[in-house]
Amino acid sequence: MKNRIRILKGKYNRIRISDCVFTLLKPLDITKGKVTAIVDASELLGPEYAIVAIDVEDYKLID
């Protein structure tokens, strides 16, 4: 499993995410064409967002 993901286009609740790098906590979940990434978003959104699920439209996995 790759450790980091670069989300080029995605959404967390109503927050648009674009061109950000996160640490992956679990492997990507791909169901019915929808990609969900469980990531640590505390650097971007604050310490209370240590574990979030982002709906991903475009991404790139990073070593």
Coordinates of N, CA and C in Angstrom, one line a residue, residues 1-4 27 63:
M1 N 0.8 -1.2 0.0 CA 0.0 0.0 0.0 C 0.9 1.2 0.0
K2 N 0.5 2.2 -0.8 CA 1.2 3.5 -0.8 C 0.8 4.3 0.4
N3 N 1.7 5.1 0.9 CA 1.5 5.8 2.2 C 0.8 7.1 2.0
R4 N 1.0 7.8 0.8 CA 0.4 9.1 0.7 C -0.4 9.2 -0.6
P27 N -6.4 1.6 2.8 CA -6.4 1.5 1.3 C -7.6 2.2 0.7
D63 N 4.7 7.5 -3.3 CA 5.4 6.6 -2.4 C 5.7 7.2 -1.1

